[in-house]
Amino acid sequence: MGLAKRRRALGYGQEELAHLLGVDRTTVGRWENGRVYPQPPQRRGLAAALEVSLEELDTFLGRPQSAARETVGHQSGEPSNAGDPDEMIRRAFLRILTVSGALTALPADEAEALAEGVRGGVPADFARMNSHLWQVYQLSRSKQAIYPAVRDQLATLNEVLAGHRGSPRPLLNAAADLFQLAGEVAFDANRYADASASYALAASVSKDAQAYDLWACALVRHAYVDMSEHRYRHAAQMLGAAERLAGRGDRNLSTRHWVASVQAEAYAALGDLDACEHAMERAEAVRDLSADSVNGGWLRFDGARLAEERGSRYVQLGRLGLAEEALERALQTALATGQSYRRRGAVLTDMAAIGAKRRDADQVVAYGKEAISLARASGSGYVARRLQGLCDEFGPLRRDHRVAELGAEIATLSTP
């Protein structure tokens, strides 16, 4: 069966299908005669409208599977030319890594003799600026807005590192901190290669500085890249290393509790309820720490997200009643004011996923539409990616025209 035949079998005209997908009727015609192929965002919406899987859609399009995979990989991965800003950041990463290696090779007595240079205030200035950038990142609806400031801070840090004559550790800490922020910006935009490079460099520089908490947090963020690509066992291994590093860090910080929280997510994805529950218990012990256990920058885990995180884990495990209770509590308390579009969008997507698992189209559409509006308002690739994952849960609900329209809307969201 070809694409046109499948469309007619479902009762769609070209105009009707084009309207549903937000494209021109002539575009549908070109898809059907094989002159062009749908782009990855369009493929999801088209598959949902035609009630087929992505693999089946390629068959209807008369397209070889290998070619489809190649195009999808190119579109969803890194662009061949990421542009000048990306190239500048990559060069900054490599230069700081090289300089940090040279600085840490200094004999201990020489570093100590030069330590007075550190007390001139420059490292402290970087720490304050980094802290400010993290706050802007956390409060910003569009995470990409902070990208130019991160790039400029890296360039400045480059210059200072190259000519610095004091102990390198404070500046290396600042560099590791900044790499993690750069990685967060890239991760939110679905630029996984850049995010992975940022986190790996943050880990390397943290190792040079013997900053175990910074090092552990870099590995946690790297594990998120693995989980986003469904490599949960790799993520669990990475998190095991982070757990050991956190054990060598400052016991007054919440690092080990954050590691446990993310371990719970990996265990939930692997279907291990007991391990997930035990990890969440370790994470919830963060409430026993003082308010000074977080720094608002590279370490922000204070337990405020525990309800939404527990709810998300239960969704993964299929414990829908427990999940709904935890997520509703998060929406009514921590996220009631809607101060975080990204967090609220993720919780709403989980609520829609619960509706999909229960075959409740009303719940899917109600929560899904609100999540879409937040994804558009924030420009967050993270929320858009979560919503695209929601489409995989629709199953028989794709036959409901409201759910099909929701899938088509989700397909138009940008995930760079």
GROMACS .gro file of N, CA and C in nm, residues 252-311:
model
  180
  252ASN      N    1   2.883   1.773   5.347
  252ASN     CA    2   2.784   1.878   5.375
  252ASN      C    3   2.710   1.923   5.249
  253LEU      N    4   2.756   1.878   5.132
  253LEU     CA    5   2.690   1.912   5.006
  253LEU      C    6   2.589   1.804   4.968
  254SER      N    7   2.499   1.838   4.877
  254SER     CA    8   2.392   1.745   4.840
  254SER      C    9   2.427   1.660   4.718
  255THR      N   10   2.556   1.656   4.682
  255THR     CA   11   2.597   1.586   4.561
  255THR      C   12   2.549   1.441   4.560
  256ARG      N   13   2.578   1.367   4.668
  256ARG     CA   14   2.544   1.224   4.670
  256ARG      C   15   2.393   1.202   4.660
  257HIS      N   16   2.314   1.297   4.709
  257HIS     CA   17   2.168   1.283   4.703
  257HIS      C   18   2.119   1.305   4.560
  258TRP      N   19   2.182   1.399   4.488
  258TRP     CA   20   2.145   1.420   4.349
  258TRP      C   21   2.181   1.297   4.265
  259VAL      N   22   2.299   1.241   4.291
  259VAL     CA   23   2.339   1.119   4.221
  259VAL      C   24   2.233   1.011   4.241
  260ALA      N   25   2.187   0.995   4.365
  260ALA     CA   26   2.087   0.892   4.395
  260ALA      C   27   1.956   0.917   4.321
  261SER      N   28   1.916   1.044   4.312
  261SER     CA   29   1.793   1.078   4.242
  261SER      C   30   1.799   1.038   4.095
  262VAL      N   31   1.913   1.066   4.031
  262VAL     CA   32   1.926   1.032   3.890
  262VAL      C   33   1.944   0.881   3.872
  263GLN      N   34   2.009   0.815   3.968
  263GLN     CA   35   2.015   0.669   3.963
  263GLN      C   36   1.874   0.609   3.965
  264ALA      N   37   1.785   0.669   4.043
  264ALA     CA   38   1.647   0.620   4.049
  264ALA      C   39   1.582   0.626   3.911
  265GLU      N   40   1.612   0.731   3.836
  265GLU     CA   41   1.557   0.742   3.700
  265GLU      C   42   1.609   0.632   3.609
  266ALA      N   43   1.739   0.603   3.619
  266ALA     CA   44   1.796   0.497   3.536
  266ALA      C   45   1.738   0.361   3.574
  267TYR      N   46   1.725   0.336   3.705
  267TYR     CA   47   1.668   0.208   3.750
  267TYR      C   48   1.522   0.193   3.707
  268ALA      N   49   1.447   0.303   3.711
  268ALA     CA   50   1.307   0.298   3.667
  268ALA      C   51   1.299   0.261   3.520
  269ALA      N   52   1.387   0.320   3.438
  269ALA     CA   53   1.386   0.288   3.296
  269ALA      C   54   1.423   0.143   3.270
  270LEU      N   55   1.504   0.085   3.360
  270LEU     CA   56   1.543  -0.055   3.347
  270LEU      C   57   1.440  -0.149   3.411
  271GLY      N   58   1.334  -0.091   3.471
  271GLY     CA   59   1.227  -0.172   3.529
  271GLY      C   60   1.258  -0.229   3.665
  272ASP      N   61   1.358  -0.175   3.734
  272ASP     CA   62   1.398  -0.228   3.865
  272ASP      C   63   1.333  -0.143   3.975
  273LEU      N   64   1.216  -0.183   4.021
  273LEU     CA   65   1.140  -0.106   4.120
  273LEU      C   66   1.215  -0.096   4.252
  274ASP      N   67   1.269  -0.206   4.301
  274ASP     CA   68   1.337  -0.204   4.432
  274ASP      C   69   1.456  -0.109   4.432
  275ALA      N   70   1.540  -0.119   4.328
  275ALA     CA   71   1.657  -0.031   4.321
  275ALA      C   72   1.613   0.114   4.309
  276CYS      N   73   1.506   0.138   4.234
  276CYS     CA   74   1.455   0.274   4.218
  276CYS      C   75   1.409   0.330   4.352
  277GLU      N   76   1.332   0.251   4.427
  277GLU     CA   77   1.282   0.296   4.557
  277GLU      C   78   1.396   0.325   4.654
  278HIS      N   79   1.496   0.239   4.657
  278HIS     CA   80   1.609   0.259   4.748
  278HIS      C   81   1.687   0.386   4.711
  279ALA      N   82   1.703   0.408   4.580
  279ALA     CA   83   1.774   0.529   4.537
  279ALA      C   84   1.695   0.654   4.574
  280MET      N   85   1.562   0.651   4.559
  280MET     CA   86   1.481   0.767   4.596
  280MET      C   87   1.489   0.794   4.746
  281GLU      N   88   1.496   0.689   4.827
  281GLU     CA   89   1.511   0.707   4.972
  281GLU      C   90   1.642   0.780   5.003
  282ARG      N   91   1.750   0.741   4.934
  282ARG     CA   92   1.878   0.809   4.955
  282ARG      C   93   1.870   0.954   4.909
  283ALA      N   94   1.798   0.977   4.801
  283ALA     CA   95   1.784   1.115   4.751
  283ALA      C   96   1.706   1.201   4.850
  284GLU      N   97   1.602   1.144   4.911
  284GLU     CA   98   1.518   1.222   5.001
  284GLU      C   99   1.587   1.259   5.131
  285ALA      N  100   1.700   1.195   5.159
  285ALA     CA  101   1.778   1.231   5.277
  285ALA      C  102   1.839   1.370   5.263
  286VAL      N  103   1.827   1.432   5.145
  286VAL     CA  104   1.877   1.568   5.127
  286VAL      C  105   1.806   1.665   5.220
  287ARG      N  106   1.685   1.631   5.263
  287ARG     CA  107   1.610   1.719   5.352
  287ARG      C  108   1.677   1.734   5.488
  288ASP      N  109   1.769   1.644   5.519
  288ASP     CA  110   1.840   1.652   5.648
  288ASP      C  111   1.957   1.750   5.644
  289LEU      N  112   1.990   1.798   5.526
  289LEU     CA  113   2.103   1.889   5.514
  289LEU      C  114   2.059   2.033   5.532
  290SER      N  115   2.155   2.119   5.555
  290SER     CA  116   2.125   2.261   5.572
  290SER      C  117   2.104   2.327   5.436
  291ALA      N  118   2.058   2.450   5.439
  291ALA     CA  119   2.035   2.525   5.314
  291ALA      C  120   2.165   2.551   5.239
  292ASP      N  121   2.278   2.539   5.306
  292ASP     CA  122   2.407   2.563   5.242
  292ASP      C  123   2.456   2.443   5.162
  293SER      N  124   2.373   2.337   5.152
  293SER     CA  125   2.417   2.216   5.083
  293SER      C  126   2.415   2.232   4.932
  294VAL      N  127   2.355   2.340   4.882
  294VAL     CA  128   2.353   2.367   4.737
  294VAL      C  129   2.418   2.502   4.712
  295ASN      N  130   2.466   2.521   4.588
  295ASN     CA  131   2.529   2.649   4.557
  295ASN      C  132   2.452   2.728   4.452
  296GLY      N  133   2.343   2.672   4.404
  296GLY     CA  134   2.261   2.743   4.306
  296GLY      C  135   2.318   2.741   4.166
  297GLY      N  136   2.438   2.681   4.151
  297GLY     CA  137   2.502   2.674   4.020
  297GLY      C  138   2.512   2.530   3.974
  298TRP      N  139   2.635   2.477   3.970
  298TRP     CA  140   2.653   2.341   3.923
  298TRP      C  141   2.590   2.238   4.016
  299LEU      N  142   2.555   2.277   4.138
  299LEU     CA  143   2.486   2.187   4.231
  299LEU      C  144   2.360   2.258   4.281
  300ARG      N  145   2.243   2.213   4.232
  300ARG     CA  146   2.118   2.280   4.265
  300ARG      C  147   2.017   2.186   4.331
  301PHE      N  148   2.058   2.064   4.362
  301PHE     CA  149   1.962   1.966   4.414
  301PHE      C  150   1.935   1.992   4.562
  302ASP      N  151   1.813   2.040   4.591
  302ASP     CA  152   1.775   2.069   4.729
  302ASP      C  153   1.649   1.995   4.773
  303GLY      N  154   1.602   1.903   4.690
  303GLY     CA  155   1.483   1.827   4.725
  303GLY      C  156   1.353   1.889   4.679
  304ALA      N  157   1.359   2.010   4.621
  304ALA     CA  158   1.236   2.077   4.579
  304ALA      C  159   1.165   2.002   4.467
  305ARG      N  160   1.239   1.921   4.393
  305ARG     CA  161   1.180   1.849   4.279
  305ARG      C  162   1.146   1.704   4.310
  306LEU      N  163   1.155   1.664   4.433
  306LEU     CA  164   1.139   1.523   4.466
  306LEU      C  165   1.002   1.468   4.426
  307ALA      N  166   0.896   1.548   4.446
  307ALA     CA  167   0.761   1.498   4.413
  307ALA      C  168   0.749   1.472   4.263
  308GLU      N  169   0.795   1.566   4.181
  308GLU     CA  170   0.783   1.546   4.036
  308GLU      C  171   0.876   1.436   3.987
  309GLU      N  172   0.994   1.424   4.050
  309GLU     CA  173   1.086   1.319   4.010
  309GLU      C  174   1.032   1.181   4.047
  310ARG      N  175   0.976   1.169   4.167
  310ARG     CA  176   0.917   1.042   4.207
  310ARG      C  177   0.800   1.007   4.114
  311GLY      N  178   0.718   1.105   4.082
  311GLY     CA  179   0.607   1.081   3.991
  311GLY      C  180   0.653   1.032   3.855
   0.00000   0.00000   0.00000
